[in-house]
Coordinates of C-alpha atoms in Angstrom, one line a residue:
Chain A
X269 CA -1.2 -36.9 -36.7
X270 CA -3.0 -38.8 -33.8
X271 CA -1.7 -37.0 -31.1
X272 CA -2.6 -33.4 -31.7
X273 CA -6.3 -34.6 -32.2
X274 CA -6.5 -36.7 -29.2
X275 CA -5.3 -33.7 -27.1
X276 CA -7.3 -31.7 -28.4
X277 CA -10.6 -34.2 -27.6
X278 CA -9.3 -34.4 -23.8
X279 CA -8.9 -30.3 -24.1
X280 CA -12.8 -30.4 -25.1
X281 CA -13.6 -33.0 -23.0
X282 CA -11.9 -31.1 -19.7
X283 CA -13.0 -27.7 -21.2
X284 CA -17.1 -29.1 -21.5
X285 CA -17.1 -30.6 -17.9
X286 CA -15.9 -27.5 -16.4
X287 CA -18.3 -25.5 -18.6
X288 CA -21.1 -27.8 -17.4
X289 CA -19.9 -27.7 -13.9
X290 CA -20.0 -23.4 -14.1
X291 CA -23.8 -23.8 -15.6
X292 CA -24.7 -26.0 -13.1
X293 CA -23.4 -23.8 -10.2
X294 CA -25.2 -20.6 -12.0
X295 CA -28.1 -22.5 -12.2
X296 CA -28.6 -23.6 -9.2
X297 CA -28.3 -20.0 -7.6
X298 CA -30.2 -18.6 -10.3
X299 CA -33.0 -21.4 -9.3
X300 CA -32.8 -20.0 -5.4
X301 CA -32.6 -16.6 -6.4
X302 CA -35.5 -16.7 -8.5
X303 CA -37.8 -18.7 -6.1
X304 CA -37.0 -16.3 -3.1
X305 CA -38.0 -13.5 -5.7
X306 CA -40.8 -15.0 -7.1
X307 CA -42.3 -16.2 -3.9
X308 CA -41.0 -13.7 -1.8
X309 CA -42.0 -10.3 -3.7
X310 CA -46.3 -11.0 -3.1
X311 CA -45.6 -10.8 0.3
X312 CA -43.6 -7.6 0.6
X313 CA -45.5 -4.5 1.5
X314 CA -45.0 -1.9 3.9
X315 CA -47.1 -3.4 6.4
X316 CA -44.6 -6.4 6.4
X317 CA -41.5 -4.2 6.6
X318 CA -43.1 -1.7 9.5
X319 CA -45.3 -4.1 11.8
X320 CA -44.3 -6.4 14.5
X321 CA -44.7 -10.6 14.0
X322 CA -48.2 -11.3 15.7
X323 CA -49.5 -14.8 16.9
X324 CA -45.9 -16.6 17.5
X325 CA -45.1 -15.3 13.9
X326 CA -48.2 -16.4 12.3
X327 CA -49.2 -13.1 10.9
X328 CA -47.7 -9.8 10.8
X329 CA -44.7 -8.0 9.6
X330 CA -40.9 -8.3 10.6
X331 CA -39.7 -4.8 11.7
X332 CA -38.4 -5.9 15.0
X333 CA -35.9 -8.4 13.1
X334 CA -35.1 -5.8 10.3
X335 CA -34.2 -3.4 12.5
X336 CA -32.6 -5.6 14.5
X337 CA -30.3 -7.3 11.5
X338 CA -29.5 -3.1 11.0
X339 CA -28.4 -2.5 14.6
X340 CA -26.4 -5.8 14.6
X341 CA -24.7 -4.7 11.4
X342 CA -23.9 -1.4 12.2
X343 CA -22.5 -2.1 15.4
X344 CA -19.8 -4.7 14.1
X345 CA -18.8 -1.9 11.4
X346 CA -18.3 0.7 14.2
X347 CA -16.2 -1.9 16.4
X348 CA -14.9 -4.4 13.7
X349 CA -13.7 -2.0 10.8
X350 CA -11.5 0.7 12.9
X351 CA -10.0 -2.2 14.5
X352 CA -9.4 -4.4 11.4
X353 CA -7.8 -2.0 9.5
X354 CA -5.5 -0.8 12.5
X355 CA -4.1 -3.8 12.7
X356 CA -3.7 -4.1 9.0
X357 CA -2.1 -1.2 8.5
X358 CA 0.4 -2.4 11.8
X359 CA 1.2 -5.6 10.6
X360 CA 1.5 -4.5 6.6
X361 CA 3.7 -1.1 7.7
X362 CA 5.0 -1.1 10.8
X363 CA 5.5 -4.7 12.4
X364 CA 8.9 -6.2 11.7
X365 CA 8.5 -8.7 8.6
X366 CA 9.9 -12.1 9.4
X367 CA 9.3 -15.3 11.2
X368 CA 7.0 -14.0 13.7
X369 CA 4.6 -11.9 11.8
X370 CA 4.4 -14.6 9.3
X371 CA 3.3 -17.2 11.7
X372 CA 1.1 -14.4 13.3
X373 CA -0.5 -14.0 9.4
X374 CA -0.6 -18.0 9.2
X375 CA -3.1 -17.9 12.7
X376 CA -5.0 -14.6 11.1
X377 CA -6.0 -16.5 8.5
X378 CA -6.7 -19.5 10.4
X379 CA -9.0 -18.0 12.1
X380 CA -11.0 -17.0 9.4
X381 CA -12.0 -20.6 8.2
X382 CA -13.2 -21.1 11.8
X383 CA -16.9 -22.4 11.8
X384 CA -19.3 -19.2 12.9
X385 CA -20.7 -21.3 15.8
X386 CA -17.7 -21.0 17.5
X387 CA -17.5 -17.6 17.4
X388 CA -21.0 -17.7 18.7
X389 CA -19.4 -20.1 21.6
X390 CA -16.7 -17.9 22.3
X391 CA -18.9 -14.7 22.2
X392 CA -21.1 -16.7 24.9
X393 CA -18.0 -17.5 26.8
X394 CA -16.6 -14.2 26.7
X395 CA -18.9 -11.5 26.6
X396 CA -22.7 -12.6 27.6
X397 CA -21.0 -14.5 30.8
X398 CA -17.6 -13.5 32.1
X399 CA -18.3 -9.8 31.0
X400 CA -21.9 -10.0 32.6
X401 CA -22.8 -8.2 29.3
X402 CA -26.1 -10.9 28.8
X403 CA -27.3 -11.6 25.8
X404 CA -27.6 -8.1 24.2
X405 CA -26.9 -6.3 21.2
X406 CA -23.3 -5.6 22.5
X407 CA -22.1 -8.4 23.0
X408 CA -23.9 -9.5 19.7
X409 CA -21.8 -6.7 18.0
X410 CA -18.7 -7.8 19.9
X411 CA -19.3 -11.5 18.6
X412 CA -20.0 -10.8 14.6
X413 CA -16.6 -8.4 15.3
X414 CA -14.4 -11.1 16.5
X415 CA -16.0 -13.4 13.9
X416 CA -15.5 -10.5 10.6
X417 CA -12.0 -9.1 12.2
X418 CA -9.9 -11.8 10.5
X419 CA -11.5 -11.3 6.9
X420 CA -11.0 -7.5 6.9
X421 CA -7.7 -8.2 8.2
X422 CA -6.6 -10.2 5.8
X423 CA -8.3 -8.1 3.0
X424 CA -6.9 -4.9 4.0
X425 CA -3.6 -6.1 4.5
X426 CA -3.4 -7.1 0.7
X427 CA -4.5 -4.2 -0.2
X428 CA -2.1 -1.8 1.5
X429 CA 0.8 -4.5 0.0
X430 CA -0.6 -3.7 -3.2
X431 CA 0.4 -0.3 -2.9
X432 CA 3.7 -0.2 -4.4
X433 CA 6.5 0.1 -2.4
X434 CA 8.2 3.3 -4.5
X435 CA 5.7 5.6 -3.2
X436 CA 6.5 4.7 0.1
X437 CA 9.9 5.2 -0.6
X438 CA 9.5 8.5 -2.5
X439 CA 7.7 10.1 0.1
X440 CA 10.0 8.8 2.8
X441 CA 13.4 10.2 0.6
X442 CA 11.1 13.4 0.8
X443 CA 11.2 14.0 4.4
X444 CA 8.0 12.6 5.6
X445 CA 7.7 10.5 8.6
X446 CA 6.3 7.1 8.3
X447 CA 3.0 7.6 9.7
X448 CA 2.7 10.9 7.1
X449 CA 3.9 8.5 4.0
X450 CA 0.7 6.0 5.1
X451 CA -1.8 8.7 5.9
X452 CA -1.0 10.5 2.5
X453 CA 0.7 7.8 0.3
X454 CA -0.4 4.3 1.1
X455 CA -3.8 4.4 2.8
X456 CA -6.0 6.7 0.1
X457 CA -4.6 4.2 -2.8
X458 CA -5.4 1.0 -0.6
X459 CA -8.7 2.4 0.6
X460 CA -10.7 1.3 -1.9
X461 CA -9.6 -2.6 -1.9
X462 CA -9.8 -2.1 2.2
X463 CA -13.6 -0.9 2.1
X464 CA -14.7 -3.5 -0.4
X465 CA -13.4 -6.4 1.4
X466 CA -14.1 -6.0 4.7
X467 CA -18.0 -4.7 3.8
X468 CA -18.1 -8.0 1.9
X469 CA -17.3 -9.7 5.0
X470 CA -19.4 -7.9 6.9
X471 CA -22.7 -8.6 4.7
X472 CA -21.8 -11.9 5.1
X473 CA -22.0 -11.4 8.8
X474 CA -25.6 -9.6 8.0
X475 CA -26.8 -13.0 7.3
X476 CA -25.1 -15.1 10.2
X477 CA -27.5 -17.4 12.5
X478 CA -24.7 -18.7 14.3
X479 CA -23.2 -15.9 16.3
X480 CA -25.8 -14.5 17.8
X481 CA -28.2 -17.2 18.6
X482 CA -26.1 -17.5 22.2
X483 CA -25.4 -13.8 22.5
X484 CA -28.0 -11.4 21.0
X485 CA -31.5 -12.9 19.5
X486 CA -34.2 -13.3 20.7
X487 CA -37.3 -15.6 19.5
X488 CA -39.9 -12.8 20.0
X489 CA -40.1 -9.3 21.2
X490 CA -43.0 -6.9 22.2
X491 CA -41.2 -4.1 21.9
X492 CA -38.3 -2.2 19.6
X493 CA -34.9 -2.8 22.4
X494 CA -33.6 0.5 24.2
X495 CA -30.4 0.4 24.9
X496 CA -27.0 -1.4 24.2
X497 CA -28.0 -4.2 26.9
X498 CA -31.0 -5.0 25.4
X499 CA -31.9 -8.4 23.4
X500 CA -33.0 -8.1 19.7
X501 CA -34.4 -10.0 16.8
X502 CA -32.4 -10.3 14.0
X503 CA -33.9 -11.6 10.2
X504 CA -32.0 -14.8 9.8
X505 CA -33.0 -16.0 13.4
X506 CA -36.6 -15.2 12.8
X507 CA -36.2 -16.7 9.1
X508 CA -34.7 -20.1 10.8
X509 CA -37.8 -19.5 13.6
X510 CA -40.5 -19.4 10.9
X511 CA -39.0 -22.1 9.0
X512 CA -38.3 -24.8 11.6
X513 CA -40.1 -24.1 14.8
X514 CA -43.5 -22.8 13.6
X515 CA -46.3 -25.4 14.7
X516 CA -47.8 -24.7 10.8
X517 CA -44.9 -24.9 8.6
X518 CA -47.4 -24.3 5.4
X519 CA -48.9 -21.8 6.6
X520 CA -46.6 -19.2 7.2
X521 CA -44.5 -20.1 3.8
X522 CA -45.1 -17.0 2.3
X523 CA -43.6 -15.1 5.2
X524 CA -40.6 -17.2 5.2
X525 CA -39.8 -15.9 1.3
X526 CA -40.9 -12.6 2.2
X527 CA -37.9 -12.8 5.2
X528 CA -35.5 -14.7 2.9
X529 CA -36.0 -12.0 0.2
X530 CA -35.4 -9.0 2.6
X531 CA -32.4 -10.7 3.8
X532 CA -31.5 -11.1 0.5
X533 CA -31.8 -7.8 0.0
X534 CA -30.0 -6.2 2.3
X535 CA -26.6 -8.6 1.5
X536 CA -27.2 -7.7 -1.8
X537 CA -27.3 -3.2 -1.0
X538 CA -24.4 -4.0 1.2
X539 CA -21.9 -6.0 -1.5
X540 CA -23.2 -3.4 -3.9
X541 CA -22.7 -0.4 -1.8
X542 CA -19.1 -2.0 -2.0
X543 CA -18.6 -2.5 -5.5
X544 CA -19.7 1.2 -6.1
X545 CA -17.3 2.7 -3.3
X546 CA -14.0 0.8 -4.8
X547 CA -14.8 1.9 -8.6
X548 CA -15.5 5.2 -7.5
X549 CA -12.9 5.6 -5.1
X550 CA -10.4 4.0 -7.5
X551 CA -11.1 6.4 -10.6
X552 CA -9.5 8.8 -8.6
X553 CA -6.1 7.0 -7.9
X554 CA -4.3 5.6 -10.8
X555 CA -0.5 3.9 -11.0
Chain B
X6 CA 35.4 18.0 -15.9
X7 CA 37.0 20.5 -14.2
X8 CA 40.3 21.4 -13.2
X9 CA 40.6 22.6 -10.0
X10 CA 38.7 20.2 -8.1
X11 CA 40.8 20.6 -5.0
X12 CA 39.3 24.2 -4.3
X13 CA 36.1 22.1 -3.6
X14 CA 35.1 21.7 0.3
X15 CA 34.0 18.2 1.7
X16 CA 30.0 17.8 1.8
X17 CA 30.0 13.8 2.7
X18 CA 32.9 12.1 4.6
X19 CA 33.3 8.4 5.1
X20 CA 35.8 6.7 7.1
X21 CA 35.6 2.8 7.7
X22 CA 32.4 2.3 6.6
X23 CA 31.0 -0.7 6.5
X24 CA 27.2 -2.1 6.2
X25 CA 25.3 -5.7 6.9
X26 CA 22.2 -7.1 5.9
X27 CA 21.4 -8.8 8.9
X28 CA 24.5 -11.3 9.5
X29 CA 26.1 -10.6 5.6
X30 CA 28.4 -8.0 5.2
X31 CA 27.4 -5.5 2.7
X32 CA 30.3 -2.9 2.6
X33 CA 33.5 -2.8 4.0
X34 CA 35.9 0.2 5.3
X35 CA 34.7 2.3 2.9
X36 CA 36.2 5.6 3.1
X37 CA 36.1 8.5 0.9
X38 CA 35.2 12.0 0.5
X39 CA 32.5 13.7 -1.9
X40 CA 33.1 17.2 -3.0
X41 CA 30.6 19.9 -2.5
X42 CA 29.0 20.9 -5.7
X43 CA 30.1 18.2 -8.1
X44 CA 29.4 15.3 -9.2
X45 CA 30.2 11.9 -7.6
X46 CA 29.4 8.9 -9.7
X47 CA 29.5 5.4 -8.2
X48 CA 30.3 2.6 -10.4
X49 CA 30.5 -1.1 -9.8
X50 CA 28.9 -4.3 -11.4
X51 CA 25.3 -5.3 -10.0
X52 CA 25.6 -6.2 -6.1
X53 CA 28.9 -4.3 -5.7
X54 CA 27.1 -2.2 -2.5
X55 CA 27.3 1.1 -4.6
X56 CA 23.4 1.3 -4.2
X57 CA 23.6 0.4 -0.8
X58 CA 26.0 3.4 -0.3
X59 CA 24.2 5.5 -1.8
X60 CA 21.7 4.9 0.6
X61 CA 23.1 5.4 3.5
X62 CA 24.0 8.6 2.8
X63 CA 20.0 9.4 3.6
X64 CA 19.6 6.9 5.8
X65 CA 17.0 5.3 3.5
X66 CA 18.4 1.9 4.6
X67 CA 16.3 2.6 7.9
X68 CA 13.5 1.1 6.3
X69 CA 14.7 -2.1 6.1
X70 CA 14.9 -4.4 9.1
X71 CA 18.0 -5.8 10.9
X72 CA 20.5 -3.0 9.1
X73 CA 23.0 -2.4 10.4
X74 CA 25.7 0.3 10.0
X75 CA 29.3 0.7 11.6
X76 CA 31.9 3.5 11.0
X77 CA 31.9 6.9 10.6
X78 CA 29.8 9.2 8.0
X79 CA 29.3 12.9 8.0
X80 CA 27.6 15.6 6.2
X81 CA 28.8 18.8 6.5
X82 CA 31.0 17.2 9.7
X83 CA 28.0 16.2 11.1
X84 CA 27.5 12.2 12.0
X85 CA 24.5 10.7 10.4
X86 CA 24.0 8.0 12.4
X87 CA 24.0 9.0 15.7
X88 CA 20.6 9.2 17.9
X89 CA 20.3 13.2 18.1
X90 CA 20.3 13.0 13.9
X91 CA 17.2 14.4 12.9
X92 CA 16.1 11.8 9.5
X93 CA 13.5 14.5 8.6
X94 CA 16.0 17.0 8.3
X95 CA 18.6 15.0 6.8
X96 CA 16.3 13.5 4.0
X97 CA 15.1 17.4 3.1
X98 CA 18.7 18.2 2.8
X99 CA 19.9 14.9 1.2
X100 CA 17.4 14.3 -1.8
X101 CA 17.0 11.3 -3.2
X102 CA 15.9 10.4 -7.0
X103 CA 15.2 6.6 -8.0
X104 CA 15.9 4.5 -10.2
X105 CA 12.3 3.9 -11.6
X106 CA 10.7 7.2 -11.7
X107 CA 7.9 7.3 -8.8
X108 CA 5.7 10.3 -9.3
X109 CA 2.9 9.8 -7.0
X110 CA -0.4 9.4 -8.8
X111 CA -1.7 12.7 -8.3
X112 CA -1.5 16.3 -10.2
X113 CA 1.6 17.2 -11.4
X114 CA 1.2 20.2 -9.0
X115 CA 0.4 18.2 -5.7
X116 CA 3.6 16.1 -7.1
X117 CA 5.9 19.1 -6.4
X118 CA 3.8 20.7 -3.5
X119 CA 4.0 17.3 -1.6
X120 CA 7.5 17.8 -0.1
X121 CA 6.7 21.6 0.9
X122 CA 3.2 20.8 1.9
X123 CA 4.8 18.1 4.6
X124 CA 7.4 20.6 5.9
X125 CA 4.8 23.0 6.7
X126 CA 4.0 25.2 3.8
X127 CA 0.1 26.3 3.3
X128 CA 0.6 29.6 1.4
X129 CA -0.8 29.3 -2.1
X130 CA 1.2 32.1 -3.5
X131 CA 4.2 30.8 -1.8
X132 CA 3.3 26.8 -2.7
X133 CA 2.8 27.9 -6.2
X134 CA 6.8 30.3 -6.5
X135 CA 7.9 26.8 -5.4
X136 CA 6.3 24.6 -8.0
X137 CA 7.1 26.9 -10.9
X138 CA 11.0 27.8 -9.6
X139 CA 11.2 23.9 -9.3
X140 CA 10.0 22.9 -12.5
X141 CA 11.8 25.5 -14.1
X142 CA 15.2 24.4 -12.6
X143 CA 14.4 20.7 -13.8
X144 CA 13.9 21.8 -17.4
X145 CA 10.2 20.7 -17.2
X146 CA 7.8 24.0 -16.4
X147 CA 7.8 24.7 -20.4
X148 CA 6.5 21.1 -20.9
X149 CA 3.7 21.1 -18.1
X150 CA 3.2 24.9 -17.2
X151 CA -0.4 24.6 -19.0
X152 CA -1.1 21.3 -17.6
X153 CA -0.4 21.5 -13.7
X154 CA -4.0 19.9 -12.7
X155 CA -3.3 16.9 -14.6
X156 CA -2.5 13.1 -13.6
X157 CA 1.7 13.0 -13.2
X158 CA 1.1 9.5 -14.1
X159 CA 0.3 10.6 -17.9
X160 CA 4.0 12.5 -18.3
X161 CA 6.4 10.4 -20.3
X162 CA 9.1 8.8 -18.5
X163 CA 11.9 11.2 -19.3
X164 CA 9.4 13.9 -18.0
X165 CA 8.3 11.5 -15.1
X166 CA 11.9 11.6 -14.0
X167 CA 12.4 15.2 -14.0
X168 CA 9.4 15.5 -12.2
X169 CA 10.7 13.8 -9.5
X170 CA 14.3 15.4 -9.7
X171 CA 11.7 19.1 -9.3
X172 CA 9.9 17.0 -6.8
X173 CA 13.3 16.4 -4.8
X174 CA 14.3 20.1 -5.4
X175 CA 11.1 21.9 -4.1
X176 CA 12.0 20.9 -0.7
X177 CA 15.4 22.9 -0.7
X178 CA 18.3 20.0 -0.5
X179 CA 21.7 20.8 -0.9
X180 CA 22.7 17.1 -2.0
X181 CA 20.7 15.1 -4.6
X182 CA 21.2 11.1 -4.8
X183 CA 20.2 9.5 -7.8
X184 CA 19.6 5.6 -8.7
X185 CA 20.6 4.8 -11.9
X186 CA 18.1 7.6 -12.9
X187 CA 17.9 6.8 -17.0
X188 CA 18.5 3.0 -16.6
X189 CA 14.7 3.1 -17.8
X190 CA 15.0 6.2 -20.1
X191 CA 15.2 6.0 -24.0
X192 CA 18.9 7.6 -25.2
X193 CA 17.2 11.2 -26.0
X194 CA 15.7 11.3 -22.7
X195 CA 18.9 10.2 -21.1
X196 CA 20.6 13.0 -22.4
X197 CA 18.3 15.3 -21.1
X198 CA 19.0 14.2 -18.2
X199 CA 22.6 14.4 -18.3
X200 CA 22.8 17.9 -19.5
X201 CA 20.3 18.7 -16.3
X202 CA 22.9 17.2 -14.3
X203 CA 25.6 19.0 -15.5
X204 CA 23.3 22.6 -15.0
X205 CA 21.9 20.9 -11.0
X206 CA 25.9 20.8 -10.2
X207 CA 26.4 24.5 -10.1
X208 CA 24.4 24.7 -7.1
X209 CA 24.1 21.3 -5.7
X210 CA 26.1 18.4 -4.7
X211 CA 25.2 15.5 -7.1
X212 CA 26.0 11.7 -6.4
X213 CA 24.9 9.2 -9.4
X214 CA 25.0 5.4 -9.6
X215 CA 25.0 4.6 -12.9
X216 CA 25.6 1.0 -14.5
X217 CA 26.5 3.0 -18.1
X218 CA 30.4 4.0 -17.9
X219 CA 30.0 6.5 -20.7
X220 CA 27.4 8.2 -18.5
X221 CA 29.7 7.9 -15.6
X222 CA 32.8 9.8 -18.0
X223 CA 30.2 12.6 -19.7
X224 CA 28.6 13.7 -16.2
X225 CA 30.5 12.8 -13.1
X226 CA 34.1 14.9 -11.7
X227 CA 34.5 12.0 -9.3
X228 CA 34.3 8.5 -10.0
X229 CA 34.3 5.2 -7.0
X230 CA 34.7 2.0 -8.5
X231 CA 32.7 -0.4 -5.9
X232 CA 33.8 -3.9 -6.6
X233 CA 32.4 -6.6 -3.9
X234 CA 31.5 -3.9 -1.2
X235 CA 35.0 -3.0 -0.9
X236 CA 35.9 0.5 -2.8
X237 CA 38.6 -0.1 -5.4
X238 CA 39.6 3.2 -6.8
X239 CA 38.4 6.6 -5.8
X240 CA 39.5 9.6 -8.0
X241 CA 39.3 12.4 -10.9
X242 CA 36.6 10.6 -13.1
X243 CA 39.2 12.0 -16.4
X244 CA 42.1 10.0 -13.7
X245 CA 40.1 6.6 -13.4
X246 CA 39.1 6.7 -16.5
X247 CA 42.6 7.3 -18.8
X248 CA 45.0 6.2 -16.8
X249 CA 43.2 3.5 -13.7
X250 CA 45.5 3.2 -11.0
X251 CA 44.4 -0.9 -10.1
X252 CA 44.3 -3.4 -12.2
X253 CA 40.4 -4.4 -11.3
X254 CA 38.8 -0.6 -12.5
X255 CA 40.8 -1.1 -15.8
X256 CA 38.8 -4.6 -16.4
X257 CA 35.5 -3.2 -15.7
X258 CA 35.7 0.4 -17.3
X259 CA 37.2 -1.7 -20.7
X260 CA 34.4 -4.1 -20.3
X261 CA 36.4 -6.9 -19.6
X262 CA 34.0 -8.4 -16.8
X263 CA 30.8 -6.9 -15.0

């Protein structure tokens, strides 16, 4: 009667590390969480979200760099999401399946595990110097594209394969053409699953450093930019200005939660805005 | 069922058929003819081809890469695989009901307007005569005629299935395929089924794949025994049946193997 009992220890034994290993993990974001809250709430007020950064940073608000962070965001959606889902949608419904769209998948994929510095690298490469575009907010937009395109890719793609394949084929045996069987049969039900994961991806690109250091930021500017081929300032560049290049570290603290906490923010509107979309959108489809 | 079966014009014609999946051979020298208005079943142990036949005969094989088809097949005398053969056309005149039943999830309405919508229908008064005539004629409107606007997805599955046989109707075909259609169904919904079947066949052409051999002797005039991907025996289902002219259809109808 040994045996069952000593399985049973190692079960509670494996089941209590993981369960301590889980706290630990929730504790430790909870911990950052509630010190960018706690520290960074005093310093919100409108003047800090609608003035510009004064004395190298030392005082002032951070509109330039929200708004900034915004235009940055909204540009890779406009470029990145039409172009993700295209592809998607070609590789899940049209491509042939075999050898060669596998090993095309394999690189896709690949490509998403790719450090964001070398996207930043490539951007730098590509757009800012052979394109002549300088640093500016597109080829900033460009850059977080070519960094999120991989991620919405490969999100999208499981989501139209989720779709199941007999309401392809009903619709086909119906007389519908392939591109009318997608448009009315397999794009509304994947849809939701599409939107949430490439709007994940993309807050995640809200909060990028990486990429646009080379092609877009810029440490200070006077003035909001005015076109396309203008530099900007973007919230995690100014956060990692504040916090490693200010000559008085203490001093400007409090504006370094406040930036961290609007950051914060905004990642957490956009993964919400995506959570909101899928269950709404997916109450109306059911299989 | 009947007696006269030789009154009956041609609708499909095969001659030397014969279908690969990539570098294996699927079906070979197939040849036979399906009568217009009545029923064709194809039967055949699992992997025989007799799906694969049926499929064909809509060109729903299209969709899968590196088929490939060889020989001759006609409906109404014209070739279906040729370049100037129009699939849209075809699959609105060769309807096609599967073996799981597939409504989509939407209303039960939007189900049967889908296939009238696509071909160019926008009339309301006209969308809902079709909808109506087609649920009638699939023994369903009684069921759903108060309930149009809701989810086809909350329909039982013997209702599911007729919705997609009303689904297949509503855009006018003249032949109806159907894929094992009650392999999923409970007995009582089978049979409602069946008898539909029996009523479709007085004005359409009708050709079933069924694994159930009773089925295949209660519904069908025609029977094909598919054994391999080679046709064995192609006659009067009451012929195959009673008296099998090969030695192979007698071990499979008797339950012998398969």
């Amino acid at each position: 009667m040994s045996h069952p009992n000593k399985t049973s220890f190692t079960e509670t034994l494996c089941f209590g590390a993981m369960r301590l290993v889980t706290y630990s993990v929730v504790a430790v974001s909870l911990y950052i969480f509630l010190d960018i809250i706690f520290k960074g709430f005093p310093v919100l007020s409108w003047n800090f979200l609608t003035g510009f950064p004064s004395k190298g940073g030392s005082e002032g608000g951070i509109l330039p760099a929200l708004l900034g962070t915004f235009i940055l965001v909204s540009g890779t959606i406009i470029v990145a999401l039409p172009v993700g889902m295209a592809t998607a949608v070609y590789l899940s419904e049209y491509a042939r399946q075999g050898r060669w769209n596998n090993l095309l998948r394999l690189s896709i994929m690949t490509l998403a595990g790719i450090p964001s510095i070398v996207y930043g690298l490539f951007g730098l490469g590509l757009f800012v110097l052979y394109f002549n575009m300088g640093q500016s907010i597109l080829a900033g937009c460009l850059t977080l594209a070519c960094m999120v395109l991989p991620t919405i890719i490969v999100t999208s793609e499981e989501a139209l394969r989720a779709v199941p394949q007999n309401l392809r084929q009903a619709s086909l045996a119906l007389g519908a053409t392939k591109w009318t069987t997608i448009y009315t049969n397999v794009l509304p039900y994947a849809l939701p699953g599409m939107l949430t994961g490439s709007i994940i991806s993309i807050g995640r690109a809200a909060g990028e450093t990486a990429p646009i250091l080379l092609t877009a930021v810029a440490f200070f500017l006077p003035k909001l930019p005015q076109s396309l081929f203008d530099q900007v300032m973007a919230l995690p560049y100014h956060l990692y200005i504040l916090s490693t290049q200010h000559p008085d570290m203490d001093k400007v603290r409090p504006l370094q939660y406040g930036t961290a906490l609007v950051l914060l923010l905004i990642v957490f509107a956009v993964n919400s805005l995506a959570i909101y979309l899928r269950i709404s959108i997916r109450k109306k489809f059911r299989w | 069922m009947n007696t006269s079966s030789n009154t009956f014009p041609v609708k499909i014609k095969t001659n030397d058929l014969c279908f690969f999946y990539g570098a294996t051979q699927a079906l070979f020298n197939i040849s036979l003819e399906i009568k217009a208005k009545q029923v064709t079943a194809l039967i055949g142990p699992s992997g025989c081809g007799k799906s694969t036949f049926l499929r064909i005969l809509n060109r729903m094989n299209d969709i899968i890469d590196g088929t490939k088809v060889q020989g001759y097949v006609a409906l109404d005398g014209q070739e279906l695989y040729k370049s100037s053969t129009d699939v849209v056309q075809l699959r609105k005149t060769v309807g096609m009901v599967f073996q799981k039943s597939n409504p989509f999830p939407k209303s039960i309405f939007d189900n049967i307007a889908y296939g009238p919508r696509i071909h160019g229908v926008s009339n309301k008064t006209q969308l809902n005569e079709l909808v109506e005539k087609s649920l009638r004629r699939a023994f369903l409107w009684d069921e759903v005629k108060d309930r149009l606007s809701q989810n086809a997805m909350g329909l039982s599955g013997g209702q599911q299935q007729r919705l997609c046989i009303a689904r297949a109707l509503a855009v006018g075909p003249e032949v109806i395929l159907m894929d094992e259609p009650t392999s999923a169904l409970d007995p009582r919904s089978t049979a409602g089924i069946e008898d539909l079947i029996r009523d479709l066949v007085l004005d359409y052409t009708i050709v079933i794949v069924t694994h159930n051999m009773q089925q295949a002797s209660r519904v069908s005039d025609d029977t094909a025994f598919f054994y391999e991907g080679k046709l064995i025996e192609f006659g009067e289902t009451r012929q195959v049946f009673t008296n099998p002219a090969q030695k192979q259809t007698e071990d499979y109808i008797t339950g012998r193997f398969g």
